[in-house]
Short mmCIF file of C-alpha atoms in Angstrom, two decimals:
data_model
loop_
_atom_site.label_atom_id
_atom_site.label_comp_id
_atom_site.label_asym_id
_atom_site.label_seq_id
_atom_site.Cartn_x
_atom_site.Cartn_y
_atom_site.Cartn_z
CA MET A 686 91.48 99.32 87.60
CA MET A 687 94.21 101.78 86.69
CA VAL A 688 91.93 104.72 87.56
CA LEU A 689 91.08 103.13 90.92
CA GLY A 690 94.78 102.66 91.58
CA MET A 691 95.51 106.28 90.74
CA LEU A 692 92.67 107.47 92.98
CA ALA A 693 93.92 105.25 95.82
CA LEU A 694 97.42 106.67 95.45
CA LEU A 695 96.06 110.23 95.47
CA ALA A 696 93.91 109.45 98.51
CA SER A 697 96.93 108.03 100.32
CA ALA A 698 98.98 111.15 99.58
CA LEU A 699 96.18 113.42 100.80
CA ILE A 700 95.62 111.34 103.94
CA LEU A 701 99.32 111.35 104.84
CA SER A 702 99.64 115.08 104.12
CA SER A 703 96.67 115.85 106.36
CA SER A 704 98.20 113.64 109.03
CA VAL A 705 101.42 115.64 108.97
CA VAL A 706 99.54 118.95 109.17
CA THR A 707 97.27 117.69 111.95
CA ARG A 708 100.14 116.34 114.04
CA TYR A 709 102.49 119.28 113.51
CA PHE A 710 100.16 122.27 113.75
CA LEU A 711 97.28 120.95 115.85
CA HIS A 712 99.34 118.56 118.01
CA ALA A 713 96.59 115.96 117.67
CA SER A 714 97.09 112.24 117.30
CA THR A 715 95.77 110.63 114.16
CA ASP A 716 95.82 106.87 114.43
CA TRP A 717 93.33 106.19 111.61
CA GLN A 718 95.35 107.93 108.92
CA ASP A 719 98.25 105.48 108.87
CA GLU A 720 95.99 102.48 108.37
CA ALA A 721 93.82 104.27 105.81
CA SER A 722 96.88 105.20 103.75
CA VAL A 723 98.23 101.64 103.97
CA PHE A 724 94.88 100.28 102.75
CA CYS A 725 94.99 102.74 99.84
CA LEU A 726 98.56 101.75 98.97
CA VAL A 727 97.66 98.05 99.09
CA GLY A 728 94.80 98.76 96.71
CA ALA A 729 96.95 100.82 94.35
CA THR A 730 99.70 98.21 94.28
CA PHE A 731 97.60 95.12 93.73
CA LEU A 732 94.89 96.56 91.50
CA CYS A 733 97.43 98.03 89.07
CA SER A 734 99.70 94.99 88.87
CA ALA A 735 97.79 93.31 86.01
CA PHE A 736 97.91 96.47 83.91
CA VAL A 737 101.64 96.85 84.52
CA GLN A 738 102.14 93.20 83.54
CA ALA A 739 100.06 93.71 80.39
CA ILE A 740 102.53 96.33 79.19
CA ARG A 741 105.43 94.29 80.61
CA GLY A 742 106.30 97.22 82.81
CA HIS A 743 107.63 95.24 85.77
CA VAL A 744 111.34 95.48 86.49
CA GLY A 745 113.32 92.95 84.49
CA ILE A 746 116.90 92.23 83.51
CA GLU A 747 117.31 92.82 79.80
CA ALA A 748 120.99 91.97 79.52
CA VAL A 749 120.18 88.29 79.02
CA SER A 750 117.45 88.89 76.44
CA THR A 751 119.80 90.87 74.19
CA LEU A 752 122.34 88.03 74.17
CA LEU A 753 119.93 85.19 73.38
CA PRO A 754 118.64 84.21 69.95
CA GLU A 755 115.01 85.19 69.34
CA ARG A 756 113.61 81.65 69.66
CA VAL A 757 115.49 80.95 72.91
CA ASN A 758 114.35 84.30 74.26
CA ARG A 759 110.71 83.40 73.48
CA VAL A 760 111.14 80.14 75.39
CA ARG A 761 112.71 82.04 78.30
CA ILE A 762 109.77 84.48 78.38
CA ALA A 763 107.28 81.59 78.30
CA ILE A 764 109.03 79.82 81.20
CA VAL A 765 109.20 83.01 83.27
CA ASP A 766 105.52 83.77 82.58
CA LEU A 767 104.55 80.23 83.58
CA GLY A 768 106.55 80.45 86.81
CA CYS A 769 104.98 83.81 87.61
CA LEU A 770 101.52 82.40 86.86
CA VAL A 771 102.05 79.52 89.30
CA PHE A 772 103.25 81.92 92.01
CA CYS A 773 100.43 84.42 91.44
CA ALA A 774 97.77 81.70 91.36
CA PHE A 775 99.06 80.37 94.70
CA PHE A 776 99.20 83.92 96.13
CA ALA A 777 95.63 84.59 94.94
CA TRP A 778 94.42 81.35 96.50
CA LYS A 779 96.06 82.16 99.85
CA SER A 780 94.69 85.72 99.71
CA LEU A 781 91.21 84.33 99.12
CA THR A 782 91.55 82.06 102.16
CA LEU A 783 92.65 85.07 104.24
CA LEU A 784 89.70 87.06 102.88
CA HIS A 785 87.25 84.31 103.81
CA GLU A 786 88.77 83.98 107.27
CA ALA A 787 88.72 87.74 107.93
CA TRP A 788 85.14 88.04 106.66
CA SER A 789 83.70 85.05 108.52
CA GLU A 790 85.48 85.82 111.80
CA GLY A 791 84.97 89.60 111.61
CA GLN A 792 88.68 90.29 112.02
CA THR A 793 89.80 93.89 112.47
CA THR A 794 93.12 95.62 112.97
CA SER A 795 94.37 96.12 116.51
CA SER A 796 94.20 99.92 116.46
CA SER A 797 91.53 102.03 118.14
CA TRP A 798 89.98 102.73 114.72
CA ALA A 799 89.84 98.95 113.99
CA PRO A 800 88.87 98.80 110.31
CA PRO A 801 87.93 95.34 109.01
CA LEU A 802 90.78 93.27 107.60
CA TRP A 803 88.66 91.93 104.76
CA ILE A 804 89.21 95.23 102.91
CA PRO A 805 92.96 94.82 102.21
CA TYR A 806 92.51 91.07 101.70
CA LEU A 807 89.82 91.75 99.11
CA LEU A 808 92.12 94.18 97.30
CA MET A 809 94.99 91.67 97.40
CA SER A 810 92.78 88.82 96.19
CA LEU A 811 91.27 90.81 93.34
CA GLY A 812 94.64 92.18 92.25
CA MET A 813 96.33 88.78 92.29
CA LEU A 814 93.43 87.14 90.45
CA LEU A 815 93.65 89.79 87.74
CA LEU A 816 97.42 89.36 87.55
CA ALA A 817 97.06 85.57 87.29
CA VAL A 818 94.53 85.98 84.47
CA GLN A 819 96.88 88.37 82.66
CA LEU A 820 99.76 85.92 83.05
CA ALA A 821 97.58 83.05 81.80
CA LEU A 822 96.77 85.11 78.70
CA GLN A 823 100.46 85.84 78.17
CA CYS A 824 101.30 82.14 78.57
CA ALA A 825 98.70 81.29 75.92
CA VAL A 826 100.14 83.92 73.57
CA SER A 827 103.69 82.66 74.20
CA ALA A 828 102.64 79.05 73.53
CA ASN A 829 100.93 80.14 70.32
CA LYS A 830 104.04 82.04 69.17
CA LEU A 831 106.26 79.04 69.93
CA ARG A 832 103.94 76.71 68.01
CA ARG A 833 103.88 79.06 65.02
CA SER A 834 107.66 79.44 64.99
CA GLU A 835 108.07 75.63 65.04
CA GLY A 836 105.73 75.32 62.07
CA VAL A 837 107.69 77.92 60.08
CA ALA A 838 111.12 76.48 60.87
#
């Protein structure tokens, strides 16, 4: 998924650059390029989120973790992961309902290009499902670590 995200980001940069050149030098309107770049950015953002979570690369506040004892910090991480899992599972579910609605009703954007809306909803749904799975794995690992530390203590 990381490679797809990188390709989507590159495609978005190329699309926006060509839009600037086309509008500035050729004085032509380009209504499709804005939506295409947004679709690419949605894909890059959501498809890479599980990988970023796997390396714990999301922005976090580390001031608290340095002050807490190791065991309390493990509990804090487990609680945060569980809360994130609940949110991401709900987000994935709602994204899937939007995907189904857009697919079954044939929804498109309101521009003259009118690409189907199921494309960004599919990217959102897939990305959030992957993120929820990653968070579920991290919750299982955290629970296992907490159980092992209780057995040692």
